[in-house]
């Protein structure tokens, strides 16, 4: 056994290390002995704020969703079928016809009148165009009057194209109006068949 070991065993005091030690370390939990850095304090404060905000968000979410099962049941879609008597359907049909039919008839009359006027203009332009195309060239040099006539012919041609486009638009509108009128004529038949089916079902 070495001399140091014998000295340690023979003494009554605690055993010390044979190595030299530096100054005693300060306990980190002691607030007076250790000061927390400012940046770390700010981080801790920010983390506490985030935790508080998260707690408030959780509370709001809990308050907003705790009634979800009841609201889901309330807002559940339900299909409800109501049977109406034939007299009510006939009354609504008559009211609809009285309200819509005069306007449709007026629009159809205006469309027909506009179509006739466009057809007259078209025939007149076609006649002028044919006359201009069949006119023989007298001289190779064009006079001022001929140039004016050519410009007028070009303008008439452009006007004809524009009128043709307007005519097509009117024809489309007339087709839509006619389809709508046919639909109004068919609706009573469809409603009558529907009422018959409901009557048979009852």
mmCIF file of C-alpha atoms in Angstrom:
data_model
loop_
_atom_site.group_PDB
_atom_site.id
_atom_site.type_symbol
_atom_site.label_atom_id
_atom_site.label_comp_id
_atom_site.label_asym_id
_atom_site.label_seq_id
_atom_site.Cartn_x
_atom_site.Cartn_y
_atom_site.Cartn_z
ATOM 1 C CA UNK A 1 0.000 0.000 0.000
ATOM 2 C CA UNK A 2 1.367 3.423 -0.859
ATOM 3 C CA UNK A 3 2.114 6.207 1.578
ATOM 4 C CA UNK A 4 -0.731 8.383 0.342
ATOM 5 C CA UNK A 5 -3.204 5.574 0.786
ATOM 6 C CA UNK A 6 -2.007 4.893 4.335
ATOM 7 C CA UNK A 7 -2.303 8.548 5.239
ATOM 8 C CA UNK A 8 -5.822 8.675 3.904
ATOM 9 C CA UNK A 9 -6.919 5.532 5.721
ATOM 10 C CA UNK A 10 -5.325 6.555 8.983
ATOM 11 C CA UNK A 11 -6.995 9.979 9.152
ATOM 12 C CA UNK A 12 -10.539 10.564 10.295
ATOM 13 C CA UNK A 13 -11.413 13.269 7.823
ATOM 14 C CA UNK A 14 -12.947 12.753 4.363
ATOM 15 C CA UNK A 15 -10.775 11.562 1.615
ATOM 16 C CA UNK A 16 -9.496 14.314 -0.637
ATOM 17 C CA UNK A 17 -8.327 14.062 -4.184
ATOM 18 C CA UNK A 18 -4.635 14.060 -4.793
ATOM 19 C CA UNK A 19 -5.184 16.394 -7.801
ATOM 20 C CA UNK A 20 -5.306 20.123 -7.391
ATOM 21 C CA UNK A 21 -8.673 21.764 -8.040
ATOM 22 C CA UNK A 22 -9.537 25.164 -9.347
ATOM 23 C CA UNK A 23 -12.028 27.558 -7.822
ATOM 24 C CA UNK A 24 -15.359 26.038 -6.846
ATOM 25 C CA UNK A 25 -17.998 26.190 -9.590
ATOM 26 C CA UNK A 26 -21.004 28.367 -8.947
ATOM 27 C CA UNK A 27 -24.333 26.542 -8.767
ATOM 28 C CA UNK A 28 -26.328 27.437 -11.836
ATOM 29 C CA UNK A 29 -29.615 27.387 -9.973
ATOM 30 C CA UNK A 30 -28.471 30.131 -7.670
ATOM 31 C CA UNK A 31 -29.929 33.347 -9.087
ATOM 32 C CA UNK A 32 -27.514 35.500 -7.163
ATOM 33 C CA UNK A 33 -24.486 33.593 -8.351
ATOM 34 C CA UNK A 34 -25.431 33.239 -12.047
ATOM 35 C CA UNK A 35 -27.132 35.821 -14.274
ATOM 36 C CA UNK A 36 -29.124 34.620 -17.300
ATOM 37 C CA UNK A 37 -28.170 36.269 -20.626
ATOM 38 C CA UNK A 38 -30.540 38.916 -21.956
ATOM 39 C CA UNK A 39 -31.078 37.082 -25.248
ATOM 40 C CA UNK A 40 -32.048 33.912 -23.426
ATOM 41 C CA UNK A 41 -34.504 35.825 -21.251
ATOM 42 C CA UNK A 42 -36.109 37.311 -24.361
ATOM 43 C CA UNK A 43 -36.368 33.862 -25.941
ATOM 44 C CA UNK A 44 -38.011 32.485 -22.806
ATOM 45 C CA UNK A 45 -40.457 35.409 -22.707
ATOM 46 C CA UNK A 46 -41.309 34.924 -26.395
ATOM 47 C CA UNK A 47 -41.828 31.203 -25.795
ATOM 48 C CA UNK A 48 -44.163 31.961 -22.897
ATOM 49 C CA UNK A 49 -46.157 34.352 -25.114
ATOM 50 C CA UNK A 50 -46.416 31.671 -27.799
ATOM 51 C CA UNK A 51 -47.628 29.148 -25.234
ATOM 52 C CA UNK A 52 -50.282 31.587 -24.009
ATOM 53 C CA UNK A 53 -51.429 32.311 -27.568
ATOM 54 C CA UNK A 54 -51.568 28.588 -28.307
ATOM 55 C CA UNK A 55 -53.629 28.023 -25.190
ATOM 56 C CA UNK A 56 -56.078 30.752 -26.234
ATOM 57 C CA UNK A 57 -56.324 29.295 -29.738
ATOM 58 C CA UNK A 58 -57.019 25.862 -28.272
ATOM 59 C CA UNK A 59 -59.733 27.320 -26.055
ATOM 60 C CA UNK A 60 -61.382 29.109 -28.986
ATOM 61 C CA UNK A 61 -61.194 25.987 -31.127
ATOM 62 C CA UNK A 62 -62.710 23.927 -28.348
ATOM 63 C CA UNK A 63 -65.536 26.430 -27.909
ATOM 64 C CA UNK A 64 -66.194 26.520 -31.649
ATOM 65 C CA UNK A 65 -66.218 22.781 -32.235
ATOM 66 C CA UNK A 66 -67.825 21.404 -29.100
ATOM 67 C CA UNK A 67 -71.279 22.044 -30.622
ATOM 68 C CA UNK A 68 -70.384 20.460 -33.979
ATOM 69 C CA UNK A 69 -72.437 17.224 -33.637
ATOM 70 C CA UNK A 70 -75.616 19.148 -32.847
ATOM 71 C CA UNK A 71 -75.083 21.645 -35.689
ATOM 72 C CA UNK A 72 -74.326 18.807 -38.099
ATOM 73 C CA UNK A 73 -77.612 17.179 -37.213
ATOM 74 C CA UNK A 74 -79.481 20.474 -37.585
ATOM 75 C CA UNK A 75 -77.941 21.283 -40.977
ATOM 76 C CA UNK A 76 -78.473 17.797 -42.354
ATOM 77 C CA UNK A 77 -80.251 17.946 -45.714
ATOM 78 C CA UNK A 78 -83.722 16.502 -45.924
ATOM 79 C CA UNK A 79 -85.741 16.033 -49.099
ATOM 80 C CA UNK A 80 -89.353 17.120 -48.725
ATOM 81 C CA UNK A 81 -91.931 16.477 -51.434
ATOM 82 C CA UNK A 82 -95.092 18.520 -51.515
ATOM 83 C CA UNK A 83 -98.102 17.596 -53.640
ATOM 84 C CA UNK A 84 -99.985 20.579 -55.058
ATOM 85 C CA UNK A 85 -103.538 20.369 -56.389
ATOM 86 C CA UNK A 86 -104.219 20.787 -60.096
ATOM 87 C CA UNK A 87 -106.128 24.027 -59.527
ATOM 88 C CA UNK A 88 -103.045 25.664 -58.025
ATOM 89 C CA UNK A 89 -100.863 24.535 -60.925
ATOM 90 C CA UNK A 90 -103.382 25.813 -63.454
ATOM 91 C CA UNK A 91 -103.545 29.162 -61.669
ATOM 92 C CA UNK A 92 -99.755 29.590 -61.686
ATOM 93 C CA UNK A 93 -99.592 28.487 -65.315
ATOM 94 C CA UNK A 94 -102.225 31.034 -66.338
ATOM 95 C CA UNK A 95 -100.431 33.793 -64.425
ATOM 96 C CA UNK A 96 -97.154 32.903 -66.124
ATOM 97 C CA UNK A 97 -98.734 32.889 -69.569
ATOM 98 C CA UNK A 98 -100.464 36.231 -68.957
ATOM 99 C CA UNK A 99 -97.180 37.745 -67.841
ATOM 100 C CA UNK A 100 -94.817 36.346 -70.470
ATOM 101 C CA UNK A 101 -96.876 35.790 -73.599
ATOM 102 C CA UNK A 102 -97.510 39.487 -74.512
ATOM 103 C CA UNK A 103 -93.810 40.296 -74.289
ATOM 104 C CA UNK A 104 -92.913 37.281 -76.433
ATOM 105 C CA UNK A 105 -95.504 38.172 -79.069
ATOM 106 C CA UNK A 106 -94.227 41.762 -79.194
ATOM 107 C CA UNK A 107 -90.629 40.601 -79.603
ATOM 108 C CA UNK A 108 -91.594 38.179 -82.363
ATOM 109 C CA UNK A 109 -93.456 40.929 -84.238
ATOM 110 C CA UNK A 110 -90.483 43.285 -83.949
ATOM 111 C CA UNK A 111 -88.149 40.563 -85.147
ATOM 112 C CA UNK A 112 -90.352 39.778 -88.141
ATOM 113 C CA UNK A 113 -90.600 43.467 -89.083
ATOM 114 C CA UNK A 114 -86.849 43.911 -88.783
ATOM 115 C CA UNK A 115 -86.286 40.770 -90.840
ATOM 116 C CA UNK A 116 -88.522 42.028 -93.631
ATOM 117 C CA UNK A 117 -86.734 45.386 -93.676
ATOM 118 C CA UNK A 118 -83.359 43.683 -93.848
ATOM 119 C CA UNK A 119 -84.537 41.434 -96.644
ATOM 120 C CA UNK A 120 -85.652 44.485 -98.651
ATOM 121 C CA UNK A 121 -82.296 46.164 -98.111
ATOM 122 C CA UNK A 122 -80.524 42.985 -99.086
ATOM 123 C CA UNK A 123 -82.463 42.699 -102.337
ATOM 124 C CA UNK A 124 -81.778 46.350 -103.166
ATOM 125 C CA UNK A 125 -78.066 45.920 -102.501
ATOM 126 C CA UNK A 126 -77.942 42.760 -104.595
ATOM 127 C CA UNK A 127 -79.604 44.613 -107.484
ATOM 128 C CA UNK A 128 -77.114 47.477 -107.253
ATOM 129 C CA UNK A 129 -74.210 45.079 -107.026
ATOM 130 C CA UNK A 130 -75.330 43.096 -110.072
ATOM 131 C CA UNK A 131 -75.822 46.311 -112.048
ATOM 132 C CA UNK A 132 -72.360 47.509 -111.075
ATOM 133 C CA UNK A 133 -70.767 44.183 -111.982
ATOM 134 C CA UNK A 134 -72.523 43.979 -115.378
ATOM 135 C CA UNK A 135 -71.664 47.541 -116.358
ATOM 136 C CA UNK A 136 -68.957 47.431 -119.119
ATOM 137 C CA UNK A 137 -65.785 49.461 -118.789
ATOM 138 C CA UNK A 138 -65.873 52.297 -121.376
ATOM 139 C CA UNK A 139 -62.346 53.546 -121.019
ATOM 140 C CA UNK A 140 -59.285 52.422 -119.152
ATOM 141 C CA UNK A 141 -59.004 55.762 -117.425
ATOM 142 C CA UNK A 142 -61.383 56.292 -114.550
ATOM 143 C CA UNK A 143 -62.956 59.639 -114.047
ATOM 144 C CA UNK A 144 -63.684 61.289 -110.753
ATOM 145 C CA UNK A 145 -67.321 60.216 -111.018
ATOM 146 C CA UNK A 146 -66.341 56.601 -111.568
ATOM 147 C CA UNK A 147 -64.009 56.690 -108.576
ATOM 148 C CA UNK A 148 -66.831 58.074 -106.488
ATOM 149 C CA UNK A 149 -69.111 55.323 -107.763
ATOM 150 C CA UNK A 150 -66.531 52.689 -106.906
ATOM 151 C CA UNK A 151 -66.184 54.050 -103.387
ATOM 152 C CA UNK A 152 -69.934 54.061 -103.071
ATOM 153 C CA UNK A 153 -70.020 50.469 -104.299
ATOM 154 C CA UNK A 154 -67.420 49.435 -101.727
ATOM 155 C CA UNK A 155 -69.398 51.184 -98.991
ATOM 156 C CA UNK A 156 -72.568 49.434 -100.127
ATOM 157 C CA UNK A 157 -70.765 46.103 -100.097
ATOM 158 C CA UNK A 158 -69.584 46.675 -96.530
ATOM 159 C CA UNK A 159 -73.073 47.775 -95.566
ATOM 160 C CA UNK A 160 -74.460 44.612 -97.103
ATOM 161 C CA UNK A 161 -72.053 42.461 -95.099
ATOM 162 C CA UNK A 162 -72.996 44.285 -91.928
ATOM 163 C CA UNK A 163 -76.702 43.842 -92.660
ATOM 164 C CA UNK A 164 -76.159 40.160 -93.362
ATOM 165 C CA UNK A 165 -74.526 39.800 -89.954
ATOM 166 C CA UNK A 166 -77.430 41.627 -88.327
ATOM 167 C CA UNK A 167 -79.823 39.357 -90.194
ATOM 168 C CA UNK A 168 -78.071 36.282 -88.828
ATOM 169 C CA UNK A 169 -78.256 37.692 -85.309
ATOM 170 C CA UNK A 170 -81.987 38.346 -85.710
ATOM 171 C CA UNK A 171 -82.520 34.850 -87.058
ATOM 172 C CA UNK A 172 -80.794 33.417 -83.994
ATOM 173 C CA UNK A 173 -82.935 35.558 -81.687
ATOM 174 C CA UNK A 174 -86.087 34.466 -83.520
ATOM 175 C CA UNK A 175 -85.051 30.827 -83.170
ATOM 176 C CA UNK A 176 -84.590 31.310 -79.430
ATOM 177 C CA UNK A 177 -87.970 33.015 -79.094
ATOM 178 C CA UNK A 178 -89.689 30.306 -81.119
ATOM 179 C CA UNK A 179 -88.065 27.632 -78.964
ATOM 180 C CA UNK A 180 -89.243 29.420 -75.846
ATOM 181 C CA UNK A 181 -92.757 29.675 -77.226
ATOM 182 C CA UNK A 182 -92.749 25.968 -78.062
ATOM 183 C CA UNK A 183 -91.572 25.296 -74.517
ATOM 184 C CA UNK A 184 -94.505 27.295 -73.163
ATOM 185 C CA UNK A 185 -96.852 25.226 -75.312
ATOM 186 C CA UNK A 186 -95.273 21.990 -74.104
ATOM 187 C CA UNK A 187 -95.239 22.924 -70.410
ATOM 188 C CA UNK A 188 -99.020 22.417 -69.949
ATOM 189 C CA UNK A 189 -98.718 18.910 -71.403
ATOM 190 C CA UNK A 190 -95.799 18.057 -69.134
ATOM 191 C CA UNK A 191 -97.549 19.434 -66.101
ATOM 192 C CA UNK A 192 -100.719 17.576 -67.000
ATOM 193 C CA UNK A 193 -98.845 14.297 -67.291
ATOM 194 C CA UNK A 194 -97.080 14.977 -63.985
ATOM 195 C CA UNK A 195 -100.395 15.633 -62.262
ATOM 196 C CA UNK A 196 -101.790 12.441 -63.733
ATOM 197 C CA UNK A 197 -98.845 10.473 -62.402
ATOM 198 C CA UNK A 198 -99.287 12.009 -58.972
ATOM 199 C CA UNK A 199 -103.043 11.245 -59.069
ATOM 200 C CA UNK A 200 -102.352 7.620 -59.993
ATOM 201 C CA UNK A 201 -99.712 7.399 -57.253
ATOM 202 C CA UNK A 202 -102.213 8.657 -54.684
#
